[in-house]
XYZ file of C-alpha atoms in Angstrom:
254
model
C 122.682 101.296 100.249
C 121.596 99.705 103.517
C 118.086 100.152 104.919
C 117.221 99.236 108.508
C 113.563 98.907 109.494
C 112.619 100.963 112.548
C 109.039 102.006 113.253
C 109.534 104.454 116.083
C 109.367 103.922 119.864
C 110.452 100.546 121.237
C 106.973 99.447 122.356
C 105.407 100.130 118.940
C 108.352 98.817 116.933
C 108.466 95.512 118.836
C 104.690 95.081 118.640
C 104.953 95.343 114.850
C 108.250 93.528 114.279
C 108.830 91.245 117.248
C 110.227 91.371 120.775
C 113.796 92.641 120.996
C 113.919 93.900 117.394
C 114.126 97.560 118.449
C 117.299 97.043 120.477
C 118.912 95.013 117.681
C 117.987 97.626 115.071
C 119.373 100.449 117.225
C 122.564 98.488 117.828
C 122.965 97.981 114.071
C 122.388 101.687 113.422
C 125.029 102.698 115.955
C 127.534 100.215 114.505
C 126.977 101.548 110.971
C 127.424 105.126 112.194
C 130.734 104.219 113.853
C 131.870 102.624 110.585
C 130.838 105.814 108.734
C 128.670 103.670 106.486
C 127.495 105.857 103.615
C 123.975 105.600 102.253
C 122.492 104.292 105.456
C 118.711 104.642 105.791
C 115.852 103.959 108.136
C 112.714 102.497 106.593
C 109.573 103.065 108.682
C 105.903 102.175 108.329
C 103.201 104.376 109.856
C 100.215 102.388 111.173
C 97.035 102.559 113.261
C 99.177 101.477 116.232
C 100.939 104.847 115.974
C 97.604 106.659 115.583
C 96.182 104.990 118.699
C 99.312 105.932 120.659
C 98.833 109.588 119.695
C 101.860 109.651 117.371
C 101.130 111.527 114.149
C 102.861 110.901 110.835
C 104.837 114.131 111.371
C 105.738 113.065 114.913
C 107.219 109.815 113.582
C 109.246 111.680 110.928
C 110.655 114.078 113.521
C 111.417 111.260 115.959
C 113.375 109.249 113.392
C 115.199 112.365 112.148
C 117.000 112.354 115.519
C 118.989 109.346 114.259
C 120.715 111.671 111.763
C 120.556 109.293 108.798
C 118.372 109.226 105.687
C 114.899 107.755 106.005
C 111.657 106.877 104.294
C 108.341 106.812 106.133
C 105.422 105.095 104.389
C 101.782 104.721 105.422
C 100.809 101.078 105.838
C 98.804 99.353 103.101
C 96.897 96.400 104.539
C 93.491 94.811 105.079
C 94.332 94.164 108.747
C 91.961 96.406 110.736
C 94.369 96.367 113.694
C 97.025 98.056 111.549
C 95.059 99.885 108.847
C 94.983 103.662 109.308
C 91.612 105.133 110.239
C 92.084 108.064 107.890
C 94.375 109.381 105.207
C 96.659 112.297 105.993
C 94.499 115.422 106.142
C 95.269 118.271 103.755
C 96.870 120.496 106.392
C 99.207 117.727 107.605
C 100.102 116.937 103.996
C 100.855 120.609 103.332
C 103.093 120.769 106.416
C 104.944 117.626 105.349
C 105.502 118.994 101.832
C 106.775 122.318 103.205
C 108.994 120.480 105.717
C 110.503 118.307 102.951
C 111.292 121.228 100.648
C 112.743 123.258 103.519
C 115.012 120.366 104.536
C 116.222 119.929 100.953
C 117.150 123.608 100.829
C 118.991 123.189 104.147
C 120.606 119.917 102.981
C 119.108 118.133 105.975
C 119.753 114.640 104.678
C 118.296 112.966 107.766
C 114.714 113.714 106.772
C 111.909 111.993 104.948
C 111.180 113.409 101.484
C 107.468 113.547 100.856
C 106.644 111.237 97.889
C 104.851 114.007 95.988
C 107.855 116.297 96.449
C 110.148 113.496 95.295
C 108.119 112.829 92.133
C 107.848 116.556 91.349
C 111.581 117.180 91.755
C 112.524 114.086 89.733
C 110.470 115.594 86.922
C 111.977 119.045 87.423
C 115.603 117.909 87.739
C 115.707 115.070 85.213
C 112.568 115.525 83.068
C 111.534 112.124 84.444
C 108.181 110.759 83.266
C 106.276 107.823 84.723
C 104.291 106.267 81.898
C 102.674 103.752 84.257
C 101.622 104.099 87.888
C 104.401 101.715 89.005
C 107.422 100.691 86.932
C 108.097 97.822 89.347
C 105.088 96.044 87.871
C 106.845 95.727 84.519
C 108.905 92.538 84.425
C 111.556 94.136 82.205
C 112.344 96.393 85.195
C 111.610 94.258 88.229
C 111.235 90.565 89.076
C 110.974 89.126 92.587
C 110.926 85.547 93.879
C 109.184 84.233 96.971
C 110.635 81.473 99.185
C 109.068 78.816 96.931
C 110.804 80.199 93.856
C 107.577 81.594 92.376
C 108.205 84.600 90.152
C 106.260 87.853 90.605
C 106.368 91.443 89.376
C 106.279 92.757 92.942
C 106.948 91.382 96.426
C 103.457 92.512 97.466
C 102.079 89.619 95.408
C 104.130 86.980 97.237
C 102.014 84.037 98.362
C 99.255 85.039 95.910
C 99.766 82.631 93.022
C 96.955 84.262 91.032
C 99.416 87.074 90.246
C 102.562 85.025 89.599
C 104.349 85.445 86.264
C 103.470 82.437 84.112
C 105.602 81.458 81.102
C 107.369 84.813 81.144
C 104.167 86.678 80.272
C 103.041 89.699 82.301
C 99.560 89.425 83.806
C 97.025 91.302 81.658
C 95.058 92.396 84.755
C 98.148 94.053 86.220
C 99.150 95.718 82.974
C 95.660 97.124 82.415
C 95.299 98.451 85.956
C 98.796 99.960 85.743
C 98.102 101.800 82.457
C 97.221 105.450 83.084
C 95.569 105.654 79.680
C 92.834 103.307 80.955
C 91.462 106.069 83.201
C 89.688 109.123 81.785
C 90.528 111.052 84.987
C 94.199 110.873 83.994
C 93.829 111.820 80.317
C 94.264 115.604 80.610
C 95.767 115.792 84.096
C 98.800 118.102 84.232
C 100.392 115.833 86.888
C 99.868 112.626 84.892
C 103.551 111.964 84.193
C 104.551 112.402 87.853
C 101.781 110.396 89.484
C 102.521 107.079 91.179
C 100.129 104.600 92.791
C 100.718 101.192 94.388
C 98.583 99.266 91.914
C 99.470 95.958 93.601
C 97.815 97.218 96.795
C 94.794 98.413 94.800
C 94.386 95.042 93.069
C 94.600 93.203 96.379
C 92.108 95.506 98.083
C 94.630 97.025 100.513
C 94.236 100.509 99.024
C 91.966 102.403 96.629
C 92.562 104.566 93.570
C 93.009 108.226 94.599
C 90.412 109.589 92.185
C 86.711 109.483 91.455
C 84.455 111.406 89.063
C 84.793 114.648 91.029
C 88.333 114.908 92.389
C 91.799 113.368 92.552
C 93.676 113.408 95.844
C 97.033 112.989 94.075
C 96.466 115.975 91.783
C 95.507 118.105 94.799
C 98.736 117.055 96.526
C 100.803 117.975 93.461
C 99.057 121.366 93.382
C 100.322 121.995 96.927
C 103.863 121.075 95.811
C 103.557 123.363 92.793
C 102.578 126.336 94.957
C 105.387 125.649 97.427
C 107.983 125.344 94.650
C 106.636 128.511 92.995
C 107.294 130.363 96.258
C 110.869 129.010 96.274
C 111.343 130.176 92.671
C 110.027 133.630 93.640
C 112.791 133.764 96.279
C 115.409 132.859 93.671
C 116.217 129.570 95.413
C 115.297 127.177 92.585
C 118.921 126.417 91.650
C 119.786 125.535 95.248
C 116.669 123.389 95.515
C 117.434 121.326 92.419
C 121.183 121.080 93.104
C 120.710 119.998 96.723
C 118.071 117.475 95.710
C 120.281 115.945 93.008
C 123.392 115.908 95.199
C 121.908 114.613 98.463
C 118.584 112.922 97.828
C 118.904 111.079 94.490
C 120.757 107.772 94.502
C 119.892 106.200 91.155
C 121.366 108.392 88.426
């Protein structure tokens, strides 16, 4: 697959990625479309720059959908106050995004972003997939990355942070502990435990926080929204179409 980074309107994209990048990215997209390149995607990052310009997360998803290719839209994880989002997606926006994702899967609208909670839920439903850790990429038997100096890391997010490099082929105990769901009592009896994913690298580096505290878990609440939406689809007798369309058009590692 080929992923091209594009963060929305030209002014915002070039502020984030450099002058002239928008035009080059668009030119590359158009060339790939003419070549009928299969598995072509846009990868976008939603930031405070978008917020300040009055562009919501949903607005960015709809804007990029006009390119008629697959896409992923992720919220930025950073300490940089100029880029860091002022607030997480509110519950109503999250609900709309989940509904939008499921509706597009039913319609086989491939040029749409699949909400990460929907993706994790349907992977579990379609393949009985279970995530034993918050992020499999942090296990060296699954993923190893190298920075430009040849230093070896579990994840590219750790590049240039030698305190998290893989030494002597041994995984960092701090990473493994933080990545182990069994270390957190909030996860012990959670019904969504085996679907839940968190960017532990971002948590360790202070770019993000765990989604739970003693009283609530934002991830579990999001999965509850997905569960209710999928239950409504089942009540309409559309569950077979949902799973088949998801497997056929939105899953690429089988």
